[in-house]
PDB file of C-alpha atoms in Angstrom:
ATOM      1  CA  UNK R  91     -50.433 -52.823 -24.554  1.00  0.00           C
ATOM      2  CA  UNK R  92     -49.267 -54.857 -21.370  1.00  0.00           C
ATOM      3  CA  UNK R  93     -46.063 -52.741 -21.761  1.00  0.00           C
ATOM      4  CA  UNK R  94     -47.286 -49.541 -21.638  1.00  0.00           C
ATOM      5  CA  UNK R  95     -45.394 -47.291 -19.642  1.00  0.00           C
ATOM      6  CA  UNK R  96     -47.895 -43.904 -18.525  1.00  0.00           C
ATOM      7  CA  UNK R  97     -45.711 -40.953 -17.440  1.00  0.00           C
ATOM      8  CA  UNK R  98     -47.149 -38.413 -15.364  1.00  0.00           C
ATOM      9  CA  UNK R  99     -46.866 -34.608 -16.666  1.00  0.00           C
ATOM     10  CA  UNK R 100     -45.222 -32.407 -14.545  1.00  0.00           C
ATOM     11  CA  UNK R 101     -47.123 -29.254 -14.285  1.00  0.00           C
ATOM     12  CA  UNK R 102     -45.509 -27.304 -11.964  1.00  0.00           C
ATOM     13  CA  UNK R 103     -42.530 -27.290 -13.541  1.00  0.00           C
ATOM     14  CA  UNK R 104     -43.594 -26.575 -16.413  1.00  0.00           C
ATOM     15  CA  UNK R 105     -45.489 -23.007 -15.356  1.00  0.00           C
ATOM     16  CA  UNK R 106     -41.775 -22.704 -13.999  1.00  0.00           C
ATOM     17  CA  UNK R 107     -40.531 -22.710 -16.924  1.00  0.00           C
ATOM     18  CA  UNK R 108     -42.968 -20.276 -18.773  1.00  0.00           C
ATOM     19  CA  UNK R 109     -42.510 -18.141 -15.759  1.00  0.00           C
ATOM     20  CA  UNK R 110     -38.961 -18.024 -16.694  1.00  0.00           C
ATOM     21  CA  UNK R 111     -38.961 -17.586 -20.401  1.00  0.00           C
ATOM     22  CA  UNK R 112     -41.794 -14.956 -19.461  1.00  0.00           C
ATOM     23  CA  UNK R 113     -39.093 -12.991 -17.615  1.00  0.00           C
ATOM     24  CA  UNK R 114     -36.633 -13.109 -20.196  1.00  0.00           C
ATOM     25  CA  UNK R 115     -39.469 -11.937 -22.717  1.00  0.00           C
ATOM     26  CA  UNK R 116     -39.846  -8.582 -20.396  1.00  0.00           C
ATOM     27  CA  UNK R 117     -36.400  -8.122 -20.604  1.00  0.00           C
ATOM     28  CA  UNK R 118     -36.905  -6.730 -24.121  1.00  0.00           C
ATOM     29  CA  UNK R 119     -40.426  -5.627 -24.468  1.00  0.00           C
ATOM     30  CA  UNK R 120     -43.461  -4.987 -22.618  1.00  0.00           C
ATOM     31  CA  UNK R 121     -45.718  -5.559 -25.566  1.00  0.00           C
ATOM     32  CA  UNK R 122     -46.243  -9.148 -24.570  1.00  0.00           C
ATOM     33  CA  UNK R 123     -49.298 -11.232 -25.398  1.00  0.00           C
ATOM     34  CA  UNK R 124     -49.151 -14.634 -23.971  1.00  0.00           C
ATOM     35  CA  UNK R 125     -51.181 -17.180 -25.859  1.00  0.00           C
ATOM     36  CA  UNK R 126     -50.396 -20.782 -24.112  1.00  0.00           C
ATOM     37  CA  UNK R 127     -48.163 -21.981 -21.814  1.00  0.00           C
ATOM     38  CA  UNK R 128     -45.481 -22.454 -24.399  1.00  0.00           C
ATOM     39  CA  UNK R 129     -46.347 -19.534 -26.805  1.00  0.00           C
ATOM     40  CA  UNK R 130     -46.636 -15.339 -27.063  1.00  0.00           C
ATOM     41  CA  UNK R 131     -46.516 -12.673 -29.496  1.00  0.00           C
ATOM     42  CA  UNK R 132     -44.128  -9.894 -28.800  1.00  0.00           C
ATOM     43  CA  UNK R 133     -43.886  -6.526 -30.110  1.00  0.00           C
ATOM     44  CA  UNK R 134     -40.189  -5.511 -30.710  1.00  0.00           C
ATOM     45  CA  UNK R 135     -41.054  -2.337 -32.555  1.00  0.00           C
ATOM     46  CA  UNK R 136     -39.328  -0.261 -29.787  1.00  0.00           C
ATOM     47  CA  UNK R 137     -37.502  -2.546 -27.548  1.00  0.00           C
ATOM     48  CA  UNK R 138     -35.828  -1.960 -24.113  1.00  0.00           C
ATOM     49  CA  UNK R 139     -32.515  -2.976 -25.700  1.00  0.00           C
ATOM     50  CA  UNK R 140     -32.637  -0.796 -28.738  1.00  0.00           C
ATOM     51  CA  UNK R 141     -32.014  -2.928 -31.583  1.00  0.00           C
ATOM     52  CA  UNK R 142     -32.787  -2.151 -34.602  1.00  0.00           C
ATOM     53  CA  UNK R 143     -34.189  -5.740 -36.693  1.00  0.00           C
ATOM     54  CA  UNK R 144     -37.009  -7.783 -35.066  1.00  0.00           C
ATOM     55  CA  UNK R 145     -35.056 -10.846 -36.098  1.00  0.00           C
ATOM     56  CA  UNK R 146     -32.356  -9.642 -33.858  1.00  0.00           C
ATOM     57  CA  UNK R 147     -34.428  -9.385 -30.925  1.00  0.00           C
ATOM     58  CA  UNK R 148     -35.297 -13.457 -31.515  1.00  0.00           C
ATOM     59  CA  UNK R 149     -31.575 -13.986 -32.065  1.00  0.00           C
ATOM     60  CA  UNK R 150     -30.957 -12.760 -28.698  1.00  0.00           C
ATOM     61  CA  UNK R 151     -34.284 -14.314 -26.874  1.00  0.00           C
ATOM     62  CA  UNK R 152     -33.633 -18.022 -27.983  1.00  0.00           C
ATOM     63  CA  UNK R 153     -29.980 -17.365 -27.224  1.00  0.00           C
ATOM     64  CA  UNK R 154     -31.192 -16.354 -23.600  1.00  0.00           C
ATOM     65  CA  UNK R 155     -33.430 -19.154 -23.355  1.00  0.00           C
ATOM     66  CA  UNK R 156     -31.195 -21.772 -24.223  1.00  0.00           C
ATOM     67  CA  UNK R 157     -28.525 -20.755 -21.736  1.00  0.00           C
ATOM     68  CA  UNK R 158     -31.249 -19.792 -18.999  1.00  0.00           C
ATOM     69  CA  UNK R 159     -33.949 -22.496 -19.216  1.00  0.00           C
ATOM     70  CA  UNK R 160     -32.055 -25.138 -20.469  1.00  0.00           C
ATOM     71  CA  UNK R 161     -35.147 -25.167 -23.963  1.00  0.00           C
ATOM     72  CA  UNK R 162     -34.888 -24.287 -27.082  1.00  0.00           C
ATOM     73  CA  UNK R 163     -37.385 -22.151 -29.017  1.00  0.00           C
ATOM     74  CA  UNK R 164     -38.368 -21.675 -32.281  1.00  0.00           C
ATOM     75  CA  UNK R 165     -39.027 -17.686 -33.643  1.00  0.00           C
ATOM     76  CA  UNK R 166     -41.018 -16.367 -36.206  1.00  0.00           C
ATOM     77  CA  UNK R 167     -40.678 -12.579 -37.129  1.00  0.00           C
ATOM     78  CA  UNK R 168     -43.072 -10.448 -39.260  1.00  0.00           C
ATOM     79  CA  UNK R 169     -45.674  -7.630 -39.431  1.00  0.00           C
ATOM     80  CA  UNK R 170     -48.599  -9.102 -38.451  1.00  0.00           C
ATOM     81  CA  UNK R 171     -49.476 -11.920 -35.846  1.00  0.00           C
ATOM     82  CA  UNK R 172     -50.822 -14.029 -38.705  1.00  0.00           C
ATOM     83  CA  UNK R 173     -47.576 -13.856 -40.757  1.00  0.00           C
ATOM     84  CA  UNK R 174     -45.714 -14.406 -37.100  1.00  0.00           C
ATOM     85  CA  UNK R 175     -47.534 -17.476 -36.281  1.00  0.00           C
ATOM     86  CA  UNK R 176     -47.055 -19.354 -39.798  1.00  0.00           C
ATOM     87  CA  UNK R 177     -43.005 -18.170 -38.974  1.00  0.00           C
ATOM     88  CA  UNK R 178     -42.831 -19.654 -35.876  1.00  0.00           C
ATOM     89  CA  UNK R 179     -44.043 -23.150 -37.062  1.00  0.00           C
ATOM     90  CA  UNK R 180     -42.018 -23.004 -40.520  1.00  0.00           C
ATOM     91  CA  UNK R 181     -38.538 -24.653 -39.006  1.00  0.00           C
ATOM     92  CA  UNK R 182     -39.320 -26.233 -35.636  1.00  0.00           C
ATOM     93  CA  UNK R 183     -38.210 -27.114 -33.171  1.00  0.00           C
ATOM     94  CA  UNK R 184     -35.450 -24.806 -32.853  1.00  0.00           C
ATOM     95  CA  UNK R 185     -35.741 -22.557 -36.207  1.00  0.00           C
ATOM     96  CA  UNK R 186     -35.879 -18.789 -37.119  1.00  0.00           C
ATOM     97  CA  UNK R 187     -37.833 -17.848 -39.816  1.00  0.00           C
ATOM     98  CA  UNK R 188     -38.415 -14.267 -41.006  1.00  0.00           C
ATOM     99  CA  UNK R 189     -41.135 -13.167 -43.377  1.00  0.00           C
ATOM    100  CA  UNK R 190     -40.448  -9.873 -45.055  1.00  0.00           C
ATOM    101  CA  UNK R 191     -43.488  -7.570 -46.138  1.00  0.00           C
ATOM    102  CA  UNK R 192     -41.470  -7.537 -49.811  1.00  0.00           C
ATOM    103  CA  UNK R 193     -41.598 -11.458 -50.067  1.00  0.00           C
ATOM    104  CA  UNK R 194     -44.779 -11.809 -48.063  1.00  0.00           C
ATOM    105  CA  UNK R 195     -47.435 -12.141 -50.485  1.00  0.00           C
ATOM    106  CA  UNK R 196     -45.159 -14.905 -52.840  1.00  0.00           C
ATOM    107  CA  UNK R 197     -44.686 -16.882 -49.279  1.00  0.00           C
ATOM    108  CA  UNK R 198     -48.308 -16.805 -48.689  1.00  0.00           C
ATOM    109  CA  UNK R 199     -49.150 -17.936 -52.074  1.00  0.00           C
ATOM    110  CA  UNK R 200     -47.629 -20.978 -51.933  1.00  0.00           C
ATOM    111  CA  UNK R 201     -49.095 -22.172 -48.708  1.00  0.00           C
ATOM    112  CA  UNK R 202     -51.739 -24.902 -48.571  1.00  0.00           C
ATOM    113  CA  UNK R 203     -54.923 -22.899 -47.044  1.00  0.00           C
ATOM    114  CA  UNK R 204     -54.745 -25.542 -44.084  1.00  0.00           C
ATOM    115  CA  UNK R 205     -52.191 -23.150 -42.783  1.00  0.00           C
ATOM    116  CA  UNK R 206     -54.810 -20.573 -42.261  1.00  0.00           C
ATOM    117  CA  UNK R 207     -56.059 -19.961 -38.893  1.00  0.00           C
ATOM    118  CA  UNK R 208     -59.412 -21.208 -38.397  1.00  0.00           C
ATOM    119  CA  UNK R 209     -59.505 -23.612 -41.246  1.00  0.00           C
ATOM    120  CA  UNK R 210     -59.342 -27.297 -40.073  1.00  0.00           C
ATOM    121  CA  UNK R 211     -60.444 -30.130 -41.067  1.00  0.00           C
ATOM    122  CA  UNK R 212     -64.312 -29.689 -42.191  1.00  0.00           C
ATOM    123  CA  UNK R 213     -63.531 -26.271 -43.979  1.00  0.00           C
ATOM    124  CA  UNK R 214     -60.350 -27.653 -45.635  1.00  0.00           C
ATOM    125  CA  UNK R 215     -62.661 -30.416 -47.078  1.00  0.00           C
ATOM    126  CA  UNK R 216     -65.237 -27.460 -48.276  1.00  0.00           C
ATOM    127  CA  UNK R 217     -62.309 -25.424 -49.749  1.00  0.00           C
ATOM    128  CA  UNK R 218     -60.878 -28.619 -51.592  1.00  0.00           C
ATOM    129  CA  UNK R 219     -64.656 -29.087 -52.914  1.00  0.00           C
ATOM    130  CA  UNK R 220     -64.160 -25.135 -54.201  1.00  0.00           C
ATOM    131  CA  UNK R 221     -61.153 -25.972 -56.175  1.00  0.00           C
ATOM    132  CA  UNK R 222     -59.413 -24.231 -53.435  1.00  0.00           C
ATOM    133  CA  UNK R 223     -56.048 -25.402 -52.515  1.00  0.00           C
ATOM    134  CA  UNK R 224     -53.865 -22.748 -51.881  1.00  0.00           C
ATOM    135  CA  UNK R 225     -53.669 -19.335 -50.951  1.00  0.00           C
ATOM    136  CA  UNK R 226     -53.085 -18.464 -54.159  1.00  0.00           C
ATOM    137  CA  UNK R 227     -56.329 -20.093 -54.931  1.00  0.00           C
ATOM    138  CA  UNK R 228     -57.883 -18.620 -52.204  1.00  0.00           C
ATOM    139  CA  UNK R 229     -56.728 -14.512 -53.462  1.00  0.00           C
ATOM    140  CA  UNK R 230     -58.208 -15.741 -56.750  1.00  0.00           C
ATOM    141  CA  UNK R 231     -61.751 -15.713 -54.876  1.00  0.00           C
ATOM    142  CA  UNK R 232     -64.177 -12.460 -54.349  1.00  0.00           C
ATOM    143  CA  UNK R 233     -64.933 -11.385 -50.862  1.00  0.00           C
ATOM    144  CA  UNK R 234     -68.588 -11.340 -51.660  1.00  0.00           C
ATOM    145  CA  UNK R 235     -67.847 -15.173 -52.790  1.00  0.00           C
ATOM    146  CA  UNK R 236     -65.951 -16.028 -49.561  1.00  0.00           C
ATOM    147  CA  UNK R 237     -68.170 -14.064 -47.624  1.00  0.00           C
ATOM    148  CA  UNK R 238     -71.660 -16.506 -49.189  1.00  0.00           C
ATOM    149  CA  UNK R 239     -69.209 -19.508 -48.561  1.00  0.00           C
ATOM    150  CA  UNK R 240     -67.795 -19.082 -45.440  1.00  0.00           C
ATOM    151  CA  UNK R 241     -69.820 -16.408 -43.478  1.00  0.00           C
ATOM    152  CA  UNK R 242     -67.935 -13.757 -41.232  1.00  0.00           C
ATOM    153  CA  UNK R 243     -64.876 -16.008 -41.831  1.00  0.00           C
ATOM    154  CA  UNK R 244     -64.983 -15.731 -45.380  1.00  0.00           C
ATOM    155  CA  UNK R 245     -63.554 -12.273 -44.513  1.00  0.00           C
ATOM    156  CA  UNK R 246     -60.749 -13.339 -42.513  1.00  0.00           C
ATOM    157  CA  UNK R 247     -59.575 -15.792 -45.047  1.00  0.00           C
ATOM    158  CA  UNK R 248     -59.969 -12.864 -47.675  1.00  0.00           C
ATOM    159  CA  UNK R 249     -57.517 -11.266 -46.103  1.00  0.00           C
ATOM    160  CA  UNK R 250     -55.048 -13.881 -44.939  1.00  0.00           C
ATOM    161  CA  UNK R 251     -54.665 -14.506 -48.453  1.00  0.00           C
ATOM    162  CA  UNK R 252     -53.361 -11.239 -48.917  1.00  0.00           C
ATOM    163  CA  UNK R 253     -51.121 -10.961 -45.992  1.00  0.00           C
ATOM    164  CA  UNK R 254     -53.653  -8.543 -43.930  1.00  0.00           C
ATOM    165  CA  UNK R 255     -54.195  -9.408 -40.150  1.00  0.00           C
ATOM    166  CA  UNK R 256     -55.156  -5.973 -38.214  1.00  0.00           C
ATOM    167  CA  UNK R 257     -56.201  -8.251 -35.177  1.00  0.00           C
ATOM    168  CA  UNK R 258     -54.457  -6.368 -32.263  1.00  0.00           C
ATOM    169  CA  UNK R 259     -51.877  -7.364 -29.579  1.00  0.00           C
ATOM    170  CA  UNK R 260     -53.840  -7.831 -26.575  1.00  0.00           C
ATOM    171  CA  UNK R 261     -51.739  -7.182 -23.666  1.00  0.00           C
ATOM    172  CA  UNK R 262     -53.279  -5.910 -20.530  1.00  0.00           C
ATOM    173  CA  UNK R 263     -55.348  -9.678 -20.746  1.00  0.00           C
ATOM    174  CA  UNK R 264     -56.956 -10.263 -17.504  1.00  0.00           C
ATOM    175  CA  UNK R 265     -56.801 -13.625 -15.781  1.00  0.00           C
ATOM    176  CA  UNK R 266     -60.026 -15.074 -15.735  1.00  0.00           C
ATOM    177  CA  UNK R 267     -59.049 -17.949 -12.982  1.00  0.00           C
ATOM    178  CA  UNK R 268     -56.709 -19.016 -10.954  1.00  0.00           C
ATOM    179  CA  UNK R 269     -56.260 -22.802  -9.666  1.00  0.00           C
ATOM    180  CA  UNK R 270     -54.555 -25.483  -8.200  1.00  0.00           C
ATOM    181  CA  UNK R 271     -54.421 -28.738  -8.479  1.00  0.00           C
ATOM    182  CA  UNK R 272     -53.072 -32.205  -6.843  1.00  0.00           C
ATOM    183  CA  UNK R 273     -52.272 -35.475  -8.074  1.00  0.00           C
ATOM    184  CA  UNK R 274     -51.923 -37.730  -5.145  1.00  0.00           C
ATOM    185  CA  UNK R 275     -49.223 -40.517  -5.009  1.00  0.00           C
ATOM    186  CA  UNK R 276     -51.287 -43.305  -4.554  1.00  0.00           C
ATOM    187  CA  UNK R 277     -55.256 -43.038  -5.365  1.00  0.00           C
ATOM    188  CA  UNK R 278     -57.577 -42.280  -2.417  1.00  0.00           C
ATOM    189  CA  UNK R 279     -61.017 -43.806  -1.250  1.00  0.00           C
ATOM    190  CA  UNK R 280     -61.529 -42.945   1.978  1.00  0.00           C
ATOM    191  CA  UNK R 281     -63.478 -39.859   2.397  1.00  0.00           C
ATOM    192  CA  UNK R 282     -61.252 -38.599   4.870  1.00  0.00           C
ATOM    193  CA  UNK R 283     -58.107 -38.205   3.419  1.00  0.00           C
ATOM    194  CA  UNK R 284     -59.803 -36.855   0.115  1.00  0.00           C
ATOM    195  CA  UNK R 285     -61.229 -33.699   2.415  1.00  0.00           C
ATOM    196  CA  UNK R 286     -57.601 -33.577   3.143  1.00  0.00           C
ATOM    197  CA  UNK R 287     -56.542 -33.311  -0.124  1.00  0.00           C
ATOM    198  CA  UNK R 288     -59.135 -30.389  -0.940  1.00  0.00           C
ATOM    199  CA  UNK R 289     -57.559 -28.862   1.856  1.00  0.00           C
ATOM    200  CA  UNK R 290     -54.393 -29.131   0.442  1.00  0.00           C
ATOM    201  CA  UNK R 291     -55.481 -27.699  -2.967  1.00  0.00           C
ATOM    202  CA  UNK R 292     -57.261 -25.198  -1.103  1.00  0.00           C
ATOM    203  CA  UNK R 293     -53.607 -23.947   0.574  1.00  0.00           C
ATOM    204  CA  UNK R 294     -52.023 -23.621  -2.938  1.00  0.00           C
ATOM    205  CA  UNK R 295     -54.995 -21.612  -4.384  1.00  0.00           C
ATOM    206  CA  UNK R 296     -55.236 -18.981  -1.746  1.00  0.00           C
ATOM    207  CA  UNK R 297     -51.410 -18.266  -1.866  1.00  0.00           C
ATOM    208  CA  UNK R 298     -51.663 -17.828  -5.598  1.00  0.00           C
ATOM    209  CA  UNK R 299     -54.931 -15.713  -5.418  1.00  0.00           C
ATOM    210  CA  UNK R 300     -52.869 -13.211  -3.128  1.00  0.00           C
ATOM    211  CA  UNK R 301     -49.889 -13.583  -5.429  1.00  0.00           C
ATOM    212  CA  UNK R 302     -52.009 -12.633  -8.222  1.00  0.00           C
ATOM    213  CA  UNK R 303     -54.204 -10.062  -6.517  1.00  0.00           C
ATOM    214  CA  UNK R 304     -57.147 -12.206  -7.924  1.00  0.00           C
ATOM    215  CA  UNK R 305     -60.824 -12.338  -6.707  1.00  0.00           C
ATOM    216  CA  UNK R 306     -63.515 -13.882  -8.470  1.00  0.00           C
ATOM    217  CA  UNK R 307     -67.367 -14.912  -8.039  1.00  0.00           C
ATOM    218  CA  UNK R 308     -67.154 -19.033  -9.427  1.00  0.00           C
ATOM    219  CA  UNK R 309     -65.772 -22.177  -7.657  1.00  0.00           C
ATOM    220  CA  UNK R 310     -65.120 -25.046  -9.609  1.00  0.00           C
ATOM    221  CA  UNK R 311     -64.103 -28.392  -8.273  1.00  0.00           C
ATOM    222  CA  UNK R 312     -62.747 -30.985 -10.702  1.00  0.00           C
ATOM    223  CA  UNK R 313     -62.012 -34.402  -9.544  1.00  0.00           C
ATOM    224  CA  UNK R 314     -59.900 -36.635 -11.986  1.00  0.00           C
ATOM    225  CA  UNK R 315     -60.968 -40.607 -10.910  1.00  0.00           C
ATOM    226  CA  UNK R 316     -58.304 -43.962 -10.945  1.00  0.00           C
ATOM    227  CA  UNK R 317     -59.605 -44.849 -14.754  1.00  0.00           C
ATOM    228  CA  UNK R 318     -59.230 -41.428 -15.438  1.00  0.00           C
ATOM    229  CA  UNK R 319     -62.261 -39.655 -16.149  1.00  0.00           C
ATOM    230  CA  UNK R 320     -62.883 -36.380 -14.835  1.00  0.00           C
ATOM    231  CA  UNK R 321     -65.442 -34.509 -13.696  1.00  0.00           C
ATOM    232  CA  UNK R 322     -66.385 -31.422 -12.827  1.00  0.00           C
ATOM    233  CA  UNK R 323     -68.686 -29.301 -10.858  1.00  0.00           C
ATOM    234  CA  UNK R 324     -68.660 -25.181 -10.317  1.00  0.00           C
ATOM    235  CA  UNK R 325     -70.959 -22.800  -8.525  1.00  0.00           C
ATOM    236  CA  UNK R 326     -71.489 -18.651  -9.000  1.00  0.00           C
ATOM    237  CA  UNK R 327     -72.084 -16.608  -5.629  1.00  0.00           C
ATOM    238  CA  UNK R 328     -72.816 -13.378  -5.072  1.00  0.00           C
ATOM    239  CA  UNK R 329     -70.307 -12.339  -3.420  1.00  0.00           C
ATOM    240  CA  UNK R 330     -66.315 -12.675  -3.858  1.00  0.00           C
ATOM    241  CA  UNK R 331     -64.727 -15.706  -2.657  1.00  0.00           C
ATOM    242  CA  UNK R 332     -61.338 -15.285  -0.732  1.00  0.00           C
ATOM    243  CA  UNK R 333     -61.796 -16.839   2.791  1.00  0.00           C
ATOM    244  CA  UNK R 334     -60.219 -20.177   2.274  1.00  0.00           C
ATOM    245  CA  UNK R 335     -62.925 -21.880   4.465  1.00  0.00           C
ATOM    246  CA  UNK R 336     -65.533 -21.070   2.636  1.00  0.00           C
ATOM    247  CA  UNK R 337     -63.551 -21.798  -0.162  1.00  0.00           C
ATOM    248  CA  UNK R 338     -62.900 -25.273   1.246  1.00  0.00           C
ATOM    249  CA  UNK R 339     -66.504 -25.874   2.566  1.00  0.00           C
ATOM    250  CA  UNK R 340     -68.467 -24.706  -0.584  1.00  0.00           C
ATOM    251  CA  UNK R 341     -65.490 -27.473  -2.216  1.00  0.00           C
ATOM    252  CA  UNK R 342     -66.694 -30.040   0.231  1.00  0.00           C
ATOM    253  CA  UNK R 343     -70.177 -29.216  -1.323  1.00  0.00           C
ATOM    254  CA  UNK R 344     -69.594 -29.702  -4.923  1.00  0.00           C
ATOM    255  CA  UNK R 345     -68.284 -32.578  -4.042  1.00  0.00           C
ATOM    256  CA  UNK R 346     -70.506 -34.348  -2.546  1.00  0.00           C
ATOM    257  CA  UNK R 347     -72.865 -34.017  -5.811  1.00  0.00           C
ATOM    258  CA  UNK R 348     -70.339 -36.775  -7.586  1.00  0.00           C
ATOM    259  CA  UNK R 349     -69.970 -40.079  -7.213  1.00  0.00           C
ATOM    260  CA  UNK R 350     -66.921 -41.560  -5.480  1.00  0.00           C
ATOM    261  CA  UNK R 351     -67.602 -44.749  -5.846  1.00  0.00           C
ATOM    262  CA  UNK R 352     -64.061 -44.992  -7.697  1.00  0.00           C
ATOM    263  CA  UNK R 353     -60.739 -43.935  -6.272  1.00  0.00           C
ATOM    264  CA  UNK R 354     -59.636 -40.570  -6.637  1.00  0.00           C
ATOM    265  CA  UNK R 355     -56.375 -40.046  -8.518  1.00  0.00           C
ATOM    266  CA  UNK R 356     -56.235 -35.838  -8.069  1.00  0.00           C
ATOM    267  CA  UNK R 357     -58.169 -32.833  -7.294  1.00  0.00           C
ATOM    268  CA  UNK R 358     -58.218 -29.405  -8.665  1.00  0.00           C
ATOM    269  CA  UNK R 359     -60.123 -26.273  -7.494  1.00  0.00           C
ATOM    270  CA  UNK R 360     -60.416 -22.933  -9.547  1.00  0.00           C
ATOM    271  CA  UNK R 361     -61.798 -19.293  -8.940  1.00  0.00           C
ATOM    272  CA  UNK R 362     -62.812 -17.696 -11.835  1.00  0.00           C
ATOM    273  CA  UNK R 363     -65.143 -14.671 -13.042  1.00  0.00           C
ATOM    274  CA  UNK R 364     -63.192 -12.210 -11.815  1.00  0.00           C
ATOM    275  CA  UNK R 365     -63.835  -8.223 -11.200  1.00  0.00           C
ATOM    276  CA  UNK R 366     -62.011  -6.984 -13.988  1.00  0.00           C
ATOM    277  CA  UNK R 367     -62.834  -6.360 -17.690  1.00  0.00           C
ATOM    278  CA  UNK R 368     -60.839  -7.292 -19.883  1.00  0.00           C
ATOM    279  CA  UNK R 369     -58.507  -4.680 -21.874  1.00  0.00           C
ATOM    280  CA  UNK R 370     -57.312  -4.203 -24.982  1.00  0.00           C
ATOM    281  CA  UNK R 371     -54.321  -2.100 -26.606  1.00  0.00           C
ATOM    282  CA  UNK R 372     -54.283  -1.590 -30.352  1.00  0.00           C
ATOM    283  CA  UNK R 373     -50.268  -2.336 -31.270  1.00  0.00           C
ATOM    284  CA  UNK R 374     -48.996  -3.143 -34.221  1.00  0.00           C
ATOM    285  CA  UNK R 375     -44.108  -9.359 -34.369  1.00  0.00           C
ATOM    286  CA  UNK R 376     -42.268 -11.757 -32.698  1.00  0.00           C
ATOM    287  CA  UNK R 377     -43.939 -14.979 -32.228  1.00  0.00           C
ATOM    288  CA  UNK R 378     -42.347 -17.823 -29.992  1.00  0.00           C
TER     289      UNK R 378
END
């Protein structure tokens, strides 16, 4: 493709973004559980602004982020985050779908069992070999069927089929690392301005660890070359990592076990295993 045109992704402003549509989320509850960058589970049950339907809770939110953020959103609104998720994705990429526990089980029915979480493309294949096509197929089966089919999944699809997801919203998630990352405007070789660079990232990661209140035991380096491929290298100490020069020295370290015999197109540095365990409420759903 002599034509090809690459465009480079825009990170930052995309966290900007989230950070944004984030905010707006709070505004009405502070059940939230984020999943991706681009995607959360809220629980509206009791929301700051009192109102009384889920679905007028999303009303409001894509209204907000539209005028706000400048995006639209799609919104999917049911009992359970399983029901949510297959919402969200029914009328993209600006749609509002509601499931209602009455209609819920003749909705489900109909959908192919690709639509399932956790069924892709090698257990589809096994289900179509089964005769199974459909949810509606899928209820048809036994659990103890499912179960010598599928394994602990057989379970989960069990109940899909039937509209039953008790799978909590996890809220109080902890971070498990921060990072930062820089893609340099013209690709570097000399050795010099790479430790530079690092230095750079280095910067950006400490201001975000105090930002965050994180602290964490693991460094990992990841160097993204001119053709592309990345690699990566990460170390575990025994002992929390915050001063940035060790930060930046024990960087310097990792990366002098690659080979830079390529140019070096950007340069990311994360601190992960943090202090905290992670934590877990048991709440009863908007998904975006």
């Amino acid at each position: 493709c002599p034509n090809l045109i690459f465009v480079e992704g825009r990170m930052e402003a995309y966290k900007e973004a989230s950070e944004n549509i984030l905010e707006i989320f709070r505004r009405y509850t502070e059940l939230i559980e984020p999943v991706s960058i681009d995607e959360a589970f809220l629980d509206v049950t009791q929301n700051r602004l009192g109102l009384r339907f889920g679905v007028d809770c999303a009303k409001a939110i894509k209204k907000d982020i539209r005028k706000e953020v400048g995006l639209v959103a799609s919104a999917g609104v049911s009992y359970n985050k399983f029901l949510a998720k297959i919402a969200s994705d029914w009328k993209k990429p600006d749609g509002l779908f509601v499931i209602h526990p009455a209609k819920a089980q003749n909705f489900i029915d109909k959908l192919p069992v690709k639509a399932i979480w956790g069924v892709g493309p090698v257990t589809q294949k096994k289900m179509d070999s089964l005769n199974i096509h459909t949810c509606s197929d899928l209820r048809k089966q036994s659990l103890f069927f499912l179960t010598e089919q599928f394994g602990k999944a057989g379970l989960s699809y069990y109940n899909y089929a039937r509209g039953i997801d008790e799978r909590p919203l996890r809220v109080n998630r902890i971070r498990k690392q921060v990072s930062a990352e820089i893609t340099f405007s013209k690709d570097l070789s000399d050795l010099s301005d790479i430790q530079e660079g690092i230095s750079r990232v280095v910067c950006q990661l400490k201001e975000r660890m105090t930002r965050r209140q994180f602290r964490g035991f693991s460094l990992t380096l990841k160097v993204r070359m001119s053709d592309f491929k990345t690699f990566s290298r990460s170390h575990t100490f025994d002992h929390i990592l915050e001063d940035p020069q060790e930060i930046y020295e024990e960087s310097l370290e990792l990366l002098s076990k690659l080979d830079l015999s390529k140019k070096v197109r950007l340069i990311g540095i994360g601190i992960g295993s943090p202090l905290e365990v992670e934590q877990e409420e048991l709440l009863p759903f908007l998904e975006f």
